[in-house]
Amino acid sequence: MARLIYSTIASLDGYVADEEGNFDWAAPDEQLHQYVNDLERSVGTYLYGRRMYEVMSYWETAETAPAGSAASTVTQDFASVWQAADKVVYSHTLEQVHTARTRLERQFQPDAVRRLKESAAADISVGGPGLAAAALSSGLVDECNLFLVPAVVGGGTKAFSDGLRLGLELREEFRFSNGAVHLRYVCR
C-alpha cells in the first residue's frame, strides 16, 4: 500500500503563507531544494486543492525556461520529478486543468483516496493545508514532512488547521546550513 504524505514548508510560528498570502520568505535554497527533490522522487501522485495546484502548475513549464535563465539544475530536477507524477485537483470553482497527467475532481472523497492508496504503486502526496486537513482528519495521512524555516511571520495560513488533533512520532530530523530544519513524523 502506498503512503499518503503531507509535506509543507512553514515558518517557526506554523504558517505556510503570511497574512498577505506571501510565502517568498520560505523559498528554499539549493541544499534544501535538493533534499526535497530526493524526498519527492517516491511520489507517483499529487493531491492538490485549487490554490496549491495554481502555485505548483508553474513546474509544468519550468524545465522549458530559456537558455541563460536563472533556473538551476536543482529546480530543473524538481520540474522533471513533478512532471512525471499524476495530479488530482479538488475544486468546486476551477473550470479545467491545464497541466499534463492531471484530472479534476469536484469533491474530496476519503473512500476514493483509500482505494487510491491501496492500488498505487508509488507514494501519494497531499499538498496545501486545507486539503491536508481533510486528509488528516479522515485518518488517511501516514506521514508528515515539516520543513521549518528560520522566520516568524505572525499570522496567515496555518500549516495545520485549528481543532486538528494528531498523535505523531518523530522518525527523522535534518538541519540545513541556512537554519531550516526537516522533521519527518509518522501519524499514529
Tab-separated table of N, CA and C in Angstrom, residues 76-143:
chain	number	residue	atom	x	y	z
A	76	GLN	N	15.448	22.449	-12.186
A	76	GLN	CA	15.148	21.649	-13.376
A	76	GLN	C	14.848	20.204	-12.971
A	77	ASP	N	15.595	19.694	-11.996
A	77	ASP	CA	15.373	18.344	-11.487
A	77	ASP	C	13.987	18.235	-10.861
A	78	PHE	N	13.606	19.238	-10.047
A	78	PHE	CA	12.280	19.186	-9.440
A	78	PHE	C	11.193	19.236	-10.508
A	79	ALA	N	11.376	20.046	-11.528
A	79	ALA	CA	10.398	20.112	-12.614
A	79	ALA	C	10.195	18.729	-13.225
A	80	SER	N	11.276	17.995	-13.441
A	80	SER	CA	11.176	16.648	-14.011
A	80	SER	C	10.427	15.699	-13.084
A	81	VAL	N	10.726	15.777	-11.797
A	81	VAL	CA	10.038	14.928	-10.804
A	81	VAL	C	8.545	15.245	-10.804
A	82	TRP	N	8.211	16.523	-10.780
A	82	TRP	CA	6.808	16.950	-10.716
A	82	TRP	C	6.053	16.557	-11.981
A	83	GLN	N	6.666	16.765	-13.122
A	83	GLN	CA	6.003	16.467	-14.395
A	83	GLN	C	5.749	14.973	-14.572
A	84	ALA	N	6.589	14.133	-13.982
A	84	ALA	CA	6.454	12.683	-14.134
A	84	ALA	C	5.311	12.103	-13.300
A	85	ALA	N	4.817	12.856	-12.333
A	85	ALA	CA	3.774	12.355	-11.427
A	85	ALA	C	2.378	12.715	-11.934
A	86	ASP	N	1.397	11.909	-11.524
A	86	ASP	CA	-0.005	12.233	-11.761
A	86	ASP	C	-0.441	13.284	-10.752
A	87	LYS	N	-1.470	14.057	-11.109
A	87	LYS	CA	-2.007	15.069	-10.206
A	87	LYS	C	-3.524	14.942	-10.179
A	88	VAL	N	-4.096	15.096	-8.980
A	88	VAL	CA	-5.539	15.161	-8.808
A	88	VAL	C	-5.822	16.491	-8.132
A	89	VAL	N	-6.669	17.298	-8.757
A	89	VAL	CA	-7.006	18.617	-8.235
A	89	VAL	C	-8.460	18.591	-7.773
A	90	TYR	N	-8.680	19.001	-6.520
A	90	TYR	CA	-10.023	19.061	-5.944
A	90	TYR	C	-10.473	20.510	-5.924
A	91	SER	N	-11.527	20.807	-6.690
A	91	SER	CA	-12.004	22.184	-6.749
A	91	SER	C	-13.453	22.236	-7.219
A	92	HIS	N	-14.222	23.098	-6.568
A	92	HIS	CA	-15.594	23.371	-6.996
A	92	HIS	C	-15.623	24.497	-8.023
A	93	THR	N	-14.568	25.297	-8.084
A	93	THR	CA	-14.587	26.504	-8.902
A	93	THR	C	-13.725	26.437	-10.156
A	94	LEU	N	-12.720	25.595	-10.170
A	94	LEU	CA	-11.822	25.509	-11.308
A	94	LEU	C	-12.579	24.913	-12.500
A	95	GLU	N	-12.493	25.584	-13.638
A	95	GLU	CA	-13.196	25.124	-14.848
A	95	GLU	C	-12.509	23.912	-15.471
A	96	GLN	N	-11.185	23.989	-15.561
A	96	GLN	CA	-10.414	22.903	-16.159
A	96	GLN	C	-8.976	22.962	-15.670
A	97	VAL	N	-8.254	21.879	-15.847
A	97	VAL	CA	-6.834	21.842	-15.507
A	97	VAL	C	-6.040	22.064	-16.794
A	98	HIS	N	-4.835	22.582	-16.658
A	98	HIS	CA	-4.030	22.915	-17.830
A	98	HIS	C	-2.654	22.259	-17.820
A	99	THR	N	-2.485	21.243	-16.990
A	99	THR	CA	-1.212	20.531	-16.950
A	99	THR	C	-1.432	19.075	-17.340
A	100	ALA	N	-0.382	18.453	-17.842
A	100	ALA	CA	-0.442	17.048	-18.245
A	100	ALA	C	-0.607	16.149	-17.017
A	101	ARG	N	-1.105	14.967	-17.248
A	101	ARG	CA	-1.233	13.936	-16.210
A	101	ARG	C	-2.074	14.427	-15.029
A	102	THR	N	-3.063	15.271	-15.286
A	102	THR	CA	-3.854	15.907	-14.236
A	102	THR	C	-5.329	15.677	-14.480
A	103	ARG	N	-6.049	15.334	-13.412
A	103	ARG	CA	-7.508	15.236	-13.515
A	103	ARG	C	-8.148	16.101	-12.437
A	104	LEU	N	-9.346	16.544	-12.717
A	104	LEU	CA	-10.096	17.432	-11.833
A	104	LEU	C	-11.207	16.653	-11.148
A	105	GLU	N	-11.276	16.770	-9.844
A	105	GLU	CA	-12.354	16.179	-9.049
A	105	GLU	C	-13.072	17.319	-8.340
A	106	ARG	N	-14.369	17.243	-8.238
A	106	ARG	CA	-15.146	18.316	-7.611
A	106	ARG	C	-15.155	18.226	-6.090
A	107	GLN	N	-14.932	17.026	-5.549
A	107	GLN	CA	-15.050	16.845	-4.102
A	107	GLN	C	-14.014	15.836	-3.606
A	108	PHE	N	-13.425	16.139	-2.463
A	108	PHE	CA	-12.500	15.205	-1.811
A	108	PHE	C	-13.328	14.090	-1.187
A	109	GLN	N	-13.072	12.861	-1.590
A	109	GLN	CA	-13.797	11.710	-1.064
A	109	GLN	C	-12.812	10.753	-0.400
A	110	PRO	N	-12.838	10.681	0.939
A	110	PRO	CA	-11.881	9.838	1.649
A	110	PRO	C	-11.845	8.388	1.163
A	111	ASP	N	-12.995	7.799	0.857
A	111	ASP	CA	-13.002	6.408	0.403
A	111	ASP	C	-12.271	6.238	-0.928
A	112	ALA	N	-12.400	7.208	-1.815
A	112	ALA	CA	-11.690	7.151	-3.094
A	112	ALA	C	-10.181	7.252	-2.873
A	113	VAL	N	-9.762	8.088	-1.920
A	113	VAL	CA	-8.334	8.213	-1.622
A	113	VAL	C	-7.825	6.925	-0.969
A	114	ARG	N	-8.632	6.301	-0.117
A	114	ARG	CA	-8.239	4.999	0.458
A	114	ARG	C	-8.001	3.972	-0.646
A	115	ARG	N	-8.897	3.930	-1.613
A	115	ARG	CA	-8.742	2.992	-2.732
A	115	ARG	C	-7.490	3.322	-3.542
A	116	LEU	N	-7.234	4.604	-3.734
A	116	LEU	CA	-6.027	5.013	-4.447
A	116	LEU	C	-4.784	4.545	-3.708
A	117	LYS	N	-4.760	4.728	-2.386
A	117	LYS	CA	-3.619	4.260	-1.587
A	117	LYS	C	-3.421	2.760	-1.733
A	118	GLU	N	-4.507	2.001	-1.746
A	118	GLU	CA	-4.428	0.540	-1.850
A	118	GLU	C	-3.908	0.082	-3.206
A	119	SER	N	-4.194	0.843	-4.249
A	119	SER	CA	-3.831	0.405	-5.596
A	119	SER	C	-2.578	1.075	-6.159
A	120	ALA	N	-2.113	2.146	-5.550
A	120	ALA	CA	-0.984	2.904	-6.095
A	120	ALA	C	0.337	2.148	-5.948
A	121	ALA	N	1.150	2.271	-6.964
A	121	ALA	CA	2.475	1.644	-6.940
A	121	ALA	C	3.520	2.559	-6.313
A	122	ALA	N	3.193	3.834	-6.179
A	122	ALA	CA	4.129	4.815	-5.604
A	122	ALA	C	3.385	5.659	-4.572
A	123	ASP	N	4.142	6.370	-3.753
A	123	ASP	CA	3.554	7.197	-2.705
A	123	ASP	C	2.672	8.298	-3.280
A	124	ILE	N	1.832	8.846	-2.416
A	124	ILE	CA	0.901	9.917	-2.759
A	124	ILE	C	1.214	11.086	-1.831
A	125	SER	N	1.206	12.279	-2.382
A	125	SER	CA	1.474	13.478	-1.592
A	125	SER	C	0.230	14.350	-1.579
A	126	VAL	N	-0.123	14.852	-0.410
A	126	VAL	CA	-1.230	15.808	-0.318
A	126	VAL	C	-0.614	17.175	-0.069
A	127	GLY	N	-0.973	18.141	-0.918
A	127	GLY	CA	-0.386	19.461	-0.836
A	127	GLY	C	-1.409	20.515	-0.483
A	128	GLY	N	-1.007	21.425	0.375
A	128	GLY	CA	-1.869	22.517	0.801
A	128	GLY	C	-2.544	22.193	2.110
A	129	PRO	N	-2.576	23.153	3.035
A	129	PRO	CA	-3.100	22.879	4.370
A	129	PRO	C	-4.597	22.586	4.421
A	130	GLY	N	-5.382	23.144	3.517
A	130	GLY	CA	-6.823	22.877	3.524
A	130	GLY	C	-7.128	21.438	3.158
A	131	LEU	N	-6.581	20.979	2.058
A	131	LEU	CA	-6.794	19.595	1.635
A	131	LEU	C	-6.133	18.635	2.616
A	132	ALA	N	-4.960	19.006	3.112
A	132	ALA	CA	-4.283	18.160	4.099
A	132	ALA	C	-5.131	17.998	5.348
A	133	ALA	N	-5.828	19.055	5.769
A	133	ALA	CA	-6.697	18.970	6.947
A	133	ALA	C	-7.787	17.926	6.734
A	134	ALA	N	-8.371	17.903	5.535
A	134	ALA	CA	-9.406	16.901	5.237
A	134	ALA	C	-8.821	15.497	5.268
A	135	ALA	N	-7.632	15.326	4.688
A	135	ALA	CA	-6.991	14.002	4.677
A	135	ALA	C	-6.548	13.589	6.071
A	136	LEU	N	-6.007	14.531	6.838
A	136	LEU	CA	-5.569	14.226	8.205
A	136	LEU	C	-6.756	13.872	9.098
A	137	SER	N	-7.830	14.637	9.015
A	137	SER	CA	-8.993	14.362	9.871
A	137	SER	C	-9.702	13.078	9.468
A	138	SER	N	-9.483	12.612	8.237
A	138	SER	CA	-10.054	11.341	7.783
A	138	SER	C	-9.155	10.156	8.129
A	139	GLY	N	-8.005	10.429	8.745
A	139	GLY	CA	-7.084	9.352	9.114
A	139	GLY	C	-6.338	8.761	7.938
A	140	LEU	N	-6.207	9.492	6.850
A	140	LEU	CA	-5.578	8.966	5.642
A	140	LEU	C	-4.074	9.211	5.560
A	141	VAL	N	-3.583	10.216	6.275
A	141	VAL	CA	-2.176	10.596	6.162
A	141	VAL	C	-1.315	9.678	7.021
A	142	ASP	N	-0.278	9.155	6.404
A	142	ASP	CA	0.642	8.246	7.087
A	142	ASP	C	1.858	8.969	7.648
A	143	GLU	N	2.224	10.078	7.014
A	143	GLU	CA	3.483	10.733	7.351
A	143	GLU	C	3.374	12.232	7.098
